Amino acid sequence: MFDIGFWEILIIGIIALLVIGPERLPEVARTIGKWVGKAQRFTQSMKNELNSELEKNDLKEALEEPKKALNELQQSFHDSQSAINQETADVLDIMDDTPLSQQKRDDLDEELDGLDDLDNLEYDKPKKAQKSTKKDD
């Protein structure tokens, strides 16, 4: 982490022993150990949080492309639907404006009005089939 070797640690230990003294050295070592542990946990939690945020950003970026494609597809669908609706409306307008088609519709309406209701129709009852007189061999 700090690129400190064995000899550097030994020199720091000797200086600490001379400055602090042998009675307080274990207590100070425990306190320093706690601080180092807290610092390591803090840096580890920061790394984990940073990595999770980067993963979230990567996922968001990965989802952006399919979202754009989906939006383009929806826009294309709506454009096609509008074009089809417009063409249908144009065809219906042309059909309504055509006098021949109006005349044919009127003729068909008259023919349909002239037909009797199907409920009132009388039809012959089917005759019973006669038995065959031929003998089977």
Short mmCIF file of C-alpha atoms in Angstrom, two decimals:
data_model
loop_
_atom_site.label_atom_id
_atom_site.label_comp_id
_atom_site.label_asym_id
_atom_site.label_seq_id
_atom_site.Cartn_x
_atom_site.Cartn_y
_atom_site.Cartn_z
CA MET A 1 0.00 0.00 0.00
CA PHE A 2 2.66 2.54 1.04
CA ASP A 3 5.57 0.48 -0.34
CA ILE A 4 7.16 0.17 3.08
CA GLY A 5 9.62 -2.70 3.52
CA PHE A 6 10.78 -4.63 6.56
CA TRP A 7 13.68 -2.31 7.39
CA GLU A 8 11.50 0.80 7.25
CA ILE A 9 8.99 -0.78 9.65
CA LEU A 10 11.82 -1.80 12.01
CA ILE A 11 13.21 1.76 12.10
CA ILE A 12 9.70 3.23 12.74
CA GLY A 13 9.21 0.68 15.58
CA ILE A 14 12.53 1.60 17.23
CA ILE A 15 11.78 5.33 17.01
CA ALA A 16 8.27 4.75 18.44
CA LEU A 17 9.75 2.73 21.29
CA LEU A 18 12.19 5.52 22.13
CA VAL A 19 9.63 8.35 21.83
CA ILE A 20 6.57 6.70 23.41
CA GLY A 21 8.21 4.32 25.80
CA PRO A 22 7.67 0.64 26.53
CA GLU A 23 4.67 1.16 28.88
CA ARG A 24 2.46 3.06 26.42
CA LEU A 25 3.67 1.37 23.20
CA PRO A 26 1.10 -1.51 23.23
CA GLU A 27 -1.77 0.93 23.82
CA VAL A 28 -0.60 3.23 21.02
CA ALA A 29 -0.08 0.23 18.71
CA ARG A 30 -3.69 -0.90 19.34
CA THR A 31 -5.00 2.63 18.66
CA ILE A 32 -2.97 2.88 15.45
CA GLY A 33 -4.19 -0.59 14.44
CA LYS A 34 -7.81 0.50 14.94
CA TRP A 35 -7.24 3.63 12.83
CA VAL A 36 -5.59 1.61 10.09
CA GLY A 37 -8.50 -0.88 10.16
CA LYS A 38 -11.05 1.93 9.94
CA ALA A 39 -9.11 3.50 7.06
CA GLN A 40 -9.00 0.17 5.22
CA ARG A 41 -12.73 -0.44 5.73
CA PHE A 42 -13.47 3.11 4.56
CA THR A 43 -11.39 2.73 1.40
CA GLN A 44 -12.93 -0.69 0.71
CA SER A 45 -16.47 0.66 1.10
CA MET A 46 -15.61 3.58 -1.18
CA LYS A 47 -14.23 1.16 -3.80
CA ASN A 48 -17.37 -0.98 -3.56
CA GLU A 49 -19.65 2.03 -3.85
CA LEU A 50 -17.68 3.41 -6.79
CA ASN A 51 -17.76 0.03 -8.55
CA SER A 52 -21.51 -0.32 -8.02
CA GLU A 53 -22.10 3.17 -9.43
CA LEU A 54 -19.92 2.37 -12.44
CA GLU A 55 -21.85 -0.86 -13.01
CA LYS A 56 -25.13 1.05 -12.81
CA ASN A 57 -23.86 3.56 -15.36
CA ASP A 58 -22.69 0.74 -17.63
CA LEU A 59 -26.10 -0.89 -17.40
CA LYS A 60 -27.85 2.41 -18.10
CA GLU A 61 -25.64 2.98 -21.14
CA ALA A 62 -26.29 -0.57 -22.31
CA LEU A 63 -30.06 0.02 -22.04
CA GLU A 64 -29.98 3.32 -23.91
CA GLU A 65 -29.32 1.75 -27.31
CA PRO A 66 -32.29 -0.68 -27.19
CA LYS A 67 -34.49 2.15 -25.88
CA LYS A 68 -33.52 4.33 -28.84
CA ALA A 69 -34.20 1.46 -31.26
CA LEU A 70 -37.58 0.82 -29.62
CA ASN A 71 -38.51 4.51 -29.83
CA GLU A 72 -37.53 4.60 -33.51
CA LEU A 73 -39.60 1.48 -34.15
CA GLN A 74 -42.61 2.96 -32.36
CA GLN A 75 -42.27 6.19 -34.33
CA SER A 76 -42.05 4.22 -37.57
CA PHE A 77 -45.14 2.23 -36.56
CA HIS A 78 -47.11 5.39 -35.78
CA ASP A 79 -46.02 6.98 -39.06
CA SER A 80 -47.08 3.88 -40.99
CA GLN A 81 -50.39 3.74 -39.14
CA SER A 82 -51.06 7.41 -39.91
CA ALA A 83 -50.22 6.86 -43.57
CA ILE A 84 -52.54 3.85 -43.77
CA ASN A 85 -55.36 5.76 -42.08
CA GLN A 86 -54.88 8.67 -44.48
CA GLU A 87 -54.88 6.38 -47.53
CA THR A 88 -58.01 4.61 -46.27
CA ALA A 89 -59.76 7.92 -45.76
CA ASP A 90 -58.74 9.04 -49.27
CA VAL A 91 -60.07 5.83 -50.82
CA LEU A 92 -63.35 6.14 -48.94
CA ASP A 93 -63.69 9.76 -50.05
CA ILE A 94 -63.12 8.73 -53.66
CA MET A 95 -65.67 5.94 -53.35
CA ASP A 96 -68.25 8.30 -51.88
CA ASP A 97 -67.65 10.87 -54.60
CA THR A 98 -68.01 8.39 -57.46
CA PRO A 99 -71.57 8.61 -58.86
CA LEU A 100 -71.43 5.12 -60.35
CA SER A 101 -70.66 3.51 -57.04
CA GLN A 102 -73.45 5.51 -55.38
CA GLN A 103 -75.84 4.34 -58.10
CA LYS A 104 -74.77 0.72 -57.58
CA ARG A 105 -75.28 1.05 -53.85
CA ASP A 106 -78.76 2.45 -54.40
CA ASP A 107 -79.59 -0.40 -56.80
CA LEU A 108 -78.39 -2.99 -54.29
CA ASP A 109 -80.44 -1.39 -51.55
CA GLU A 110 -83.54 -1.56 -53.77
CA GLU A 111 -82.87 -5.22 -54.59
CA LEU A 112 -82.43 -6.07 -50.94
CA ASP A 113 -85.62 -4.24 -50.04
CA GLY A 114 -87.47 -6.15 -52.75
CA LEU A 115 -86.50 -9.55 -51.36
CA ASP A 116 -88.88 -11.27 -49.03
CA ASP A 117 -87.89 -11.95 -45.51
CA LEU A 118 -86.35 -15.37 -45.10
CA ASP A 119 -88.73 -16.10 -42.24
CA ASN A 120 -91.72 -15.78 -44.55
CA LEU A 121 -90.36 -18.05 -47.26
CA GLU A 122 -92.10 -21.37 -47.76
CA TYR A 123 -90.21 -24.26 -49.10
CA ASP A 124 -91.14 -27.82 -49.87
CA LYS A 125 -90.65 -30.48 -47.31
CA PRO A 126 -88.26 -33.17 -48.45
CA LYS A 127 -89.84 -36.40 -49.63
CA LYS A 128 -89.01 -39.65 -47.96
CA ALA A 129 -86.58 -41.74 -49.90
CA GLN A 130 -88.01 -44.90 -51.42
CA LYS A 131 -86.54 -48.22 -50.55
CA SER A 132 -84.38 -49.79 -53.17
CA THR A 133 -85.88 -52.84 -54.89
CA LYS A 134 -82.57 -54.22 -56.09
CA LYS A 135 -81.16 -57.18 -54.27
CA ASP A 136 -77.55 -57.24 -53.28
CA ASP A 137 -75.57 -60.19 -54.68
#
